[in-house]
Tab-separated table of C-alpha atoms and ligand atoms in Angstrom:
chain	number	residue	atom	x	y	z
A	1	MET	CA	160.248	44.241	114.097
A	2	ASN	CA	163.327	42.027	114.212
A	3	ARG	CA	166.792	43.556	114.120
A	4	SER	CA	167.328	43.366	110.342
A	5	THR	CA	163.953	44.935	109.638
A	6	TRP	CA	164.856	47.801	111.969
A	7	ILE	CA	168.264	48.204	110.186
A	8	ALA	CA	166.483	48.239	106.801
A	9	ALA	CA	163.924	50.730	107.955
A	10	LEU	CA	166.531	52.995	109.464
A	11	GLY	CA	168.491	52.759	106.246
A	12	ALA	CA	165.515	53.722	104.100
A	13	PHE	CA	164.698	56.624	106.506
A	14	SER	CA	168.257	58.010	106.450
A	15	THR	CA	168.387	57.610	102.593
A	16	ALA	CA	165.155	59.625	102.306
A	17	LEU	CA	166.601	62.326	104.635
A	18	ALA	CA	169.932	62.410	102.732
A	19	PHE	CA	168.500	62.440	99.193
A	20	PRO	CA	165.108	64.097	99.208
A	21	VAL	CA	166.234	65.798	96.026
A	22	LEU	CA	166.078	62.384	94.191
A	23	ALA	CA	162.364	62.149	94.756
A	24	GLN	CA	161.815	65.449	92.984
A	25	THR	CA	160.801	65.391	89.348
A	26	VAL	CA	161.525	67.376	86.123
A	27	LYS	CA	158.347	68.404	84.359
A	28	VAL	CA	158.350	68.075	80.542
A	29	THR	CA	155.609	69.823	78.604
A	30	PRO	CA	155.424	69.682	74.785
A	31	LEU	CA	154.269	72.864	73.068
A	32	GLY	CA	153.060	71.375	69.858
A	33	GLY	CA	150.609	72.451	67.139
A	34	ILE	CA	147.386	70.878	68.520
A	35	ASP	CA	146.567	70.061	72.090
A	36	GLY	CA	146.715	66.422	72.921
A	37	GLU	CA	148.369	65.363	69.566
A	38	PHE	CA	151.837	64.759	68.093
A	39	CYS	CA	151.972	66.730	64.859
A	40	PRO	CA	154.480	67.196	61.967
A	41	GLN	CA	156.103	70.468	63.157
A	42	ASP	CA	156.267	69.594	66.834
A	43	ARG	CA	159.744	70.161	68.371
A	44	ALA	CA	159.267	72.545	71.279
A	45	LEU	CA	159.463	71.184	74.825
A	46	ILE	CA	159.520	73.009	78.128
A	47	PHE	CA	161.550	71.428	80.934
A	48	GLU	CA	160.887	72.643	84.406
A	49	ASP	CA	163.512	71.935	87.088
A	50	PRO	CA	162.208	71.197	90.611
A	51	ASN	CA	163.791	74.576	91.573
A	52	GLY	CA	161.387	76.301	89.181
A	53	THR	CA	163.860	77.063	86.346
A	54	ARG	CA	162.025	76.809	82.976
A	55	ILE	CA	163.853	75.876	79.783
A	56	LEU	CA	162.383	76.068	76.303
A	57	TYR	CA	164.074	73.735	73.838
A	58	ASP	CA	163.851	74.418	70.056
A	59	PRO	CA	160.831	76.708	69.853
A	60	GLY	CA	160.382	75.828	66.197
A	61	ARG	CA	157.088	76.826	64.554
A	62	THR	CA	154.518	75.582	67.037
A	63	VAL	CA	155.142	78.142	69.758
A	64	ALA	CA	152.914	81.051	68.831
A	65	GLY	CA	155.591	83.703	69.254
A	66	ALA	CA	156.443	85.460	72.442
A	67	SER	CA	152.797	86.000	73.363
A	68	ASP	CA	151.959	82.278	73.400
A	69	PRO	CA	150.136	81.949	76.771
A	70	ARG	CA	151.564	78.419	77.275
A	71	LEU	CA	155.097	79.803	77.681
A	72	GLY	CA	154.809	81.477	81.087
A	73	LYS	CA	158.216	82.355	82.532
A	74	ILE	CA	161.103	81.199	80.358
A	75	ASP	CA	164.493	81.440	81.956
A	76	ILE	CA	166.595	79.684	79.268
A	77	ILE	CA	166.174	79.002	75.561
A	78	LEU	CA	168.110	76.229	73.838
A	79	VAL	CA	168.533	76.099	70.085
A	80	SER	CA	170.116	72.910	68.699
A	81	HIS	CA	170.863	74.402	65.359
A	82	MET	CA	169.843	77.236	63.049
A	83	HIS	CA	167.301	75.572	60.707
A	84	GLY	CA	163.986	77.391	60.523
A	85	ASP	CA	161.890	74.515	61.988
A	86	HIS	CA	164.130	74.620	65.184
A	87	VAL	CA	165.081	78.273	65.703
A	88	GLY	CA	161.701	79.403	64.348
A	89	ASN	CA	161.534	81.276	60.998
A	90	ALA	CA	157.689	81.405	61.199
A	91	HIS	CA	154.958	80.236	63.615
A	92	ASN	CA	151.283	79.804	64.194
A	93	LYS	CA	149.011	82.746	65.134
A	94	ALA	CA	147.901	80.997	68.339
A	95	PRO	CA	148.061	77.477	69.750
A	96	ASN	CA	145.711	75.084	67.974
A	97	SER	CA	145.410	77.203	64.766
A	98	GLY	CA	145.363	75.087	61.602
A	99	THR	CA	145.166	71.346	61.838
A	100	CYS	CA	147.582	68.694	62.845
A	101	GLU	CA	148.134	67.695	59.180
A	102	LYS	CA	148.210	71.294	57.841
A	103	PRO	CA	149.662	73.438	60.582
A	104	ASP	CA	149.305	77.250	60.431
A	105	VAL	CA	152.733	78.791	60.196
A	106	SER	CA	151.548	82.079	58.755
A	107	VAL	CA	153.386	84.463	61.050
A	108	SER	CA	156.877	85.297	59.815
A	109	ALA	CA	159.680	85.586	62.410
A	110	VAL	CA	162.419	86.709	60.019
A	111	PRO	CA	164.906	88.259	60.350
A	112	ASN	CA	164.799	87.930	64.153
A	113	THR	CA	163.898	84.250	64.609
A	114	SER	CA	161.206	83.165	67.097
A	115	ALA	CA	163.859	82.152	69.612
A	116	VAL	CA	165.152	85.719	69.771
A	117	ASN	CA	161.705	87.298	69.920
A	118	ILE	CA	160.766	85.048	72.866
A	119	ALA	CA	164.106	85.760	74.572
A	120	LEU	CA	163.536	89.531	74.238
A	121	ALA	CA	160.074	89.358	75.637
A	122	LYS	CA	160.846	86.933	78.498
A	123	LYS	CA	164.347	88.287	79.214
A	124	SER	CA	165.620	84.721	78.793
A	125	LYS	CA	169.166	83.545	78.416
A	126	ILE	CA	169.869	81.839	75.063
A	127	VAL	CA	172.453	79.004	75.681
A	128	THR	CA	173.940	77.568	72.508
A	129	GLY	CA	177.093	75.854	71.422
A	130	SER	CA	179.301	75.956	68.360
A	131	GLU	CA	179.499	79.509	66.967
A	132	MET	CA	175.899	80.393	67.435
A	133	PRO	CA	176.207	82.663	70.469
A	134	PRO	CA	177.619	85.702	68.545
A	135	PHE	CA	174.687	85.466	66.095
A	136	PHE	CA	172.180	85.526	68.937
A	137	ALA	CA	174.096	88.249	70.788
A	138	ALA	CA	173.949	90.427	67.703
A	139	LYS	CA	170.267	89.868	67.235
A	140	LEU	CA	169.538	90.680	70.906
A	141	LYS	CA	171.622	93.862	70.678
A	142	ALA	CA	170.022	95.003	67.441
A	143	ASN	CA	166.548	94.688	69.087
A	144	GLY	CA	167.320	96.582	72.305
A	145	GLY	CA	168.150	93.400	74.296
A	146	ASP	CA	171.253	92.541	76.289
A	147	PRO	CA	173.867	90.670	74.188
A	148	ALA	CA	175.250	89.182	77.452
A	149	ASN	CA	172.116	87.034	77.577
A	150	SER	CA	173.545	84.949	74.801
A	151	ILE	CA	175.651	82.313	76.548
A	152	LEU	CA	178.183	79.868	75.115
A	153	ALA	CA	178.361	76.187	76.063
A	154	ARG	CA	180.796	74.624	73.531
A	155	PHE	CA	181.531	70.969	73.196
A	156	GLY	CA	183.367	69.436	76.160
A	157	GLY	CA	182.537	72.013	78.775
A	158	SER	CA	179.327	73.095	80.446
A	159	VAL	CA	177.632	76.124	81.970
A	160	THR	CA	175.235	76.097	84.905
A	161	VAL	CA	172.328	78.489	84.631
A	162	GLY	CA	169.398	78.572	87.025
A	163	GLY	CA	170.793	75.423	88.739
A	164	VAL	CA	170.765	73.344	85.548
A	165	ARG	CA	174.069	72.233	84.046
A	166	ILE	CA	173.982	72.644	80.309
A	167	ALA	CA	176.435	70.938	77.903
A	168	THR	CA	176.331	70.717	74.150
A	169	VAL	CA	177.233	67.555	72.281
A	170	THR	CA	177.923	66.765	68.680
A	171	ALA	CA	175.133	66.247	66.206
A	172	LEU	CA	175.833	64.868	62.720
A	173	HIS	CA	173.830	67.450	60.722
A	174	SER	CA	174.252	70.842	59.003
A	175	ASN	CA	173.815	74.273	60.529
A	176	GLY	CA	173.541	76.897	57.799
A	177	VAL	CA	171.995	80.281	58.635
A	178	ASP	CA	169.237	81.106	56.281
A	179	PRO	CA	169.976	84.346	54.470
A	180	ASP	CA	166.462	85.406	55.544
A	181	PHE	CA	167.881	85.686	59.083
A	182	ILE	CA	170.715	87.941	57.816
A	183	GLY	CA	168.638	90.230	55.586
A	184	GLY	CA	169.760	93.432	53.853
A	185	ASP	CA	172.066	93.470	50.812
A	186	LEU	CA	174.283	90.743	52.287
A	187	GLY	CA	171.309	88.438	52.865
A	188	LYS	CA	170.048	89.033	49.351
A	189	ALA	CA	173.421	88.408	47.764
A	190	MET	CA	173.778	85.135	49.734
A	191	LYS	CA	170.293	84.089	48.778
A	192	ASP	CA	170.974	84.803	45.122
A	193	ALA	CA	174.128	82.745	45.338
A	194	GLY	CA	172.327	79.917	47.161
A	195	ILE	CA	174.635	79.851	50.215
A	196	ALA	CA	173.920	79.958	53.914
A	197	GLY	CA	175.820	81.648	56.741
A	198	ASP	CA	178.296	79.640	58.794
A	199	VAL	CA	177.943	79.415	62.590
A	200	GLY	CA	179.723	76.099	63.073
A	201	LEU	CA	178.476	72.641	63.750
A	202	ALA	CA	174.927	71.662	64.671
A	203	THR	CA	174.570	70.438	68.237
A	204	GLY	CA	172.619	68.326	70.756
A	205	TYR	CA	172.465	68.987	74.470
A	206	VAL	CA	172.964	67.135	77.751
A	207	LEU	CA	171.158	68.784	80.673
A	208	ARG	CA	171.680	67.825	84.328
A	209	PHE	CA	168.780	69.036	86.472
A	210	SER	CA	169.020	69.795	90.171
A	211	ASN	CA	167.366	66.500	91.093
A	212	GLY	CA	170.165	64.651	89.283
A	213	LEU	CA	168.179	63.748	86.130
A	214	VAL	CA	170.379	63.801	83.034
A	215	VAL	CA	168.627	64.354	79.716
A	216	TYR	CA	169.998	63.951	76.200
A	217	LEU	CA	168.426	66.206	73.517
A	218	SER	CA	169.586	64.703	70.194
A	219	GLY	CA	168.749	67.671	67.957
A	220	ASP	CA	168.712	66.700	64.262
A	221	THR	CA	171.459	64.072	63.931
A	222	GLY	CA	172.585	60.958	62.268
A	223	ILE	CA	174.063	57.958	64.146
A	224	LEU	CA	177.366	58.919	65.729
A	225	ALA	CA	179.866	57.265	68.044
A	226	ASP	CA	179.671	60.186	70.551
A	227	GLN	CA	176.121	58.987	71.448
A	228	GLU	CA	177.842	56.072	73.187
A	229	LEU	CA	181.233	57.562	74.061
A	230	VAL	CA	180.019	60.869	75.382
A	231	VAL	CA	176.296	60.806	76.039
A	232	GLN	CA	176.198	57.345	77.622
A	233	ASN	CA	179.736	56.607	78.864
A	234	TYR	CA	180.384	60.011	80.281
A	235	TYR	CA	177.133	61.751	81.023
A	236	HIS	CA	174.991	58.667	81.711
A	237	ALA	CA	171.849	60.164	80.244
A	238	LYS	CA	168.653	58.596	81.730
A	239	LEU	CA	166.071	60.353	79.527
A	240	ALA	CA	166.495	60.986	75.824
A	241	VAL	CA	164.546	63.106	73.418
A	242	MET	CA	165.267	61.545	70.064
A	243	ASN	CA	164.635	63.051	66.648
A	244	MET	CA	163.323	60.292	64.342
A	245	GLY	CA	161.655	61.882	61.283
A	246	ASP	CA	163.881	60.348	58.647
A	247	GLY	CA	165.191	62.196	55.582
A	248	PHE	CA	166.604	65.145	57.589
A	249	SER	CA	167.838	63.045	60.526
A	250	THR	CA	167.732	59.509	61.805
A	251	GLY	CA	164.572	57.622	60.852
A	252	PRO	CA	162.660	55.373	63.248
A	253	SER	CA	164.973	52.353	62.914
A	254	GLU	CA	168.193	54.359	63.124
A	255	ALA	CA	166.865	56.344	66.092
A	256	ALA	CA	165.894	53.098	67.863
A	257	TYR	CA	169.411	51.749	67.299
A	258	VAL	CA	170.782	54.918	68.932
A	259	ILE	CA	168.512	54.426	71.899
A	260	ASN	CA	168.904	50.635	72.198
A	261	GLU	CA	172.573	50.276	71.540
A	262	LEU	CA	174.288	53.662	72.148
A	263	VAL	CA	172.546	56.014	74.577
A	264	LYS	CA	170.645	53.300	76.551
A	265	PRO	CA	168.502	55.671	78.643
A	266	ALA	CA	165.729	54.518	81.007
A	267	SER	CA	163.063	56.370	78.945
A	268	VAL	CA	162.745	58.065	75.519
A	269	ILE	CA	160.546	60.731	74.074
A	270	PRO	CA	160.426	60.614	70.271
A	271	SER	CA	160.454	64.033	68.563
A	272	HIS	CA	160.597	65.704	65.136
A	273	ALA	CA	158.430	62.991	63.405
A	274	ASN	CA	157.477	65.204	60.395
A	275	GLU	CA	154.189	63.381	60.194
A	276	VAL	CA	150.808	63.175	61.881
A	277	GLY	CA	152.083	60.931	64.695
A	278	THR	CA	148.837	60.636	66.650
A	279	VAL	CA	145.051	60.796	65.983
A	280	GLY	CA	142.931	61.422	68.981
A	281	GLY	CA	146.009	61.159	71.157
A	282	LYS	CA	146.657	57.603	69.964
A	283	VAL	CA	149.660	56.553	67.836
A	284	ARG	CA	148.621	56.430	64.205
A	285	PRO	CA	148.911	52.909	62.735
A	286	GLY	CA	151.564	52.681	60.043
A	287	SER	CA	153.303	55.870	61.224
A	288	LYS	CA	157.049	56.372	61.752
A	289	THR	CA	156.125	57.109	65.374
A	290	GLU	CA	154.632	53.599	65.671
A	291	ALA	CA	157.665	52.020	64.052
A	292	PHE	CA	159.941	53.797	66.544
A	293	MET	CA	157.788	52.838	69.515
A	294	LYS	CA	157.852	49.254	68.476
A	295	ALA	CA	161.640	49.176	67.855
A	296	VAL	CA	162.822	50.689	71.122
A	297	LYS	CA	163.432	48.430	74.083
A	298	VAL	CA	162.806	51.070	76.790
A	299	PRO	CA	159.577	52.842	77.561
A	300	ALA	CA	158.754	55.551	74.929
A	301	TYR	CA	156.417	58.386	75.749
A	302	ILE	CA	154.726	60.366	72.877
A	303	PRO	CA	155.066	64.168	73.383
A	304	LEU	CA	151.390	65.052	73.272
A	305	SER	CA	151.047	68.823	73.122
A	306	GLY	CA	150.190	70.383	76.423
A	307	LYS	CA	150.380	67.120	78.357
A	308	THR	CA	152.940	67.387	81.143
A	309	MET	CA	155.080	64.357	82.009
A	310	GLU	CA	157.254	64.007	85.090
A	311	PHE	CA	160.602	62.172	85.367
A	312	ASP	CA	162.589	61.334	88.415
A	313	ALA	CA	166.383	61.264	88.674
A	314	ALA	CA	166.509	57.709	87.339
A	315	GLY	CA	164.611	58.823	84.196
A	316	LYS	CA	161.490	56.961	85.194
A	317	CYS	CA	158.208	58.601	84.301
A	318	THR	CA	156.355	59.181	87.565
A	319	GLY	CA	153.425	61.088	86.284
A	320	GLY	CA	151.469	62.141	83.169
A	321	CYS	CA	152.813	59.347	80.930
B	401	ZN	ZN1	167.837	70.600	60.801
């Protein structure tokens, strides 16, 4: 070796010693309706920090309640907003019940919500923004849980739980509480009047894992300036989970604009397609999922249920993609 090679080798060695954490990965496992597919109701993702902390994002309807064997230990539950397909107003009997096209959502989770039922069983913390924490605290208390397990992370600040820094960011959406989650005479009166409960604005999240990976979870949202000003310019998100189902949130072309021009992550996982996104694990031709995949300039990875993907600190997929 000549002198410069030695210096380069020494440099690489000391970098590896100084930043072993950067080589660690965050594991992302979708808990969808059918193993190996991307189905209409799929929202739920489990993020596992290198330190073992496990986070369930938007349980929705495809996590088969608290007894779903795929859950394992759940330390933290994130709920972007109160709509039934995110907080979970109903769910399947077991993973893989029903079909991708016609999912089984036959088990009701009202008035508790699936998020609360899972939190009670797993003794998880529920970390939400806006004015959602008092709702979850009241549900936990009413069911014998600890209301202190409902934790606030309102816009602009962050909380660190299990070594993961959690911040909420704005989402351009609505966030009404279905009267079915309220129940009783009040719930009935609200239902008859056609109004929902108010727990403030819908949210997205930015998570910073212990290996340094920063992840943006869009929640249901339209295009908004904060995606550049806050999520990119301040947090520097390297992996994005982008809702792209159209009608209720950005569609494939709007979602691709958000990724290409505003958030600019290294990788993206499309979510919330509200369609049969894959058949036999392959993107369905003519689907919104295909349109999104074609429109984004960065690598996009389909969240196939049960298939774990691993991402390093730079947002690069290092396994399972
Ligand atoms: Zn929604």
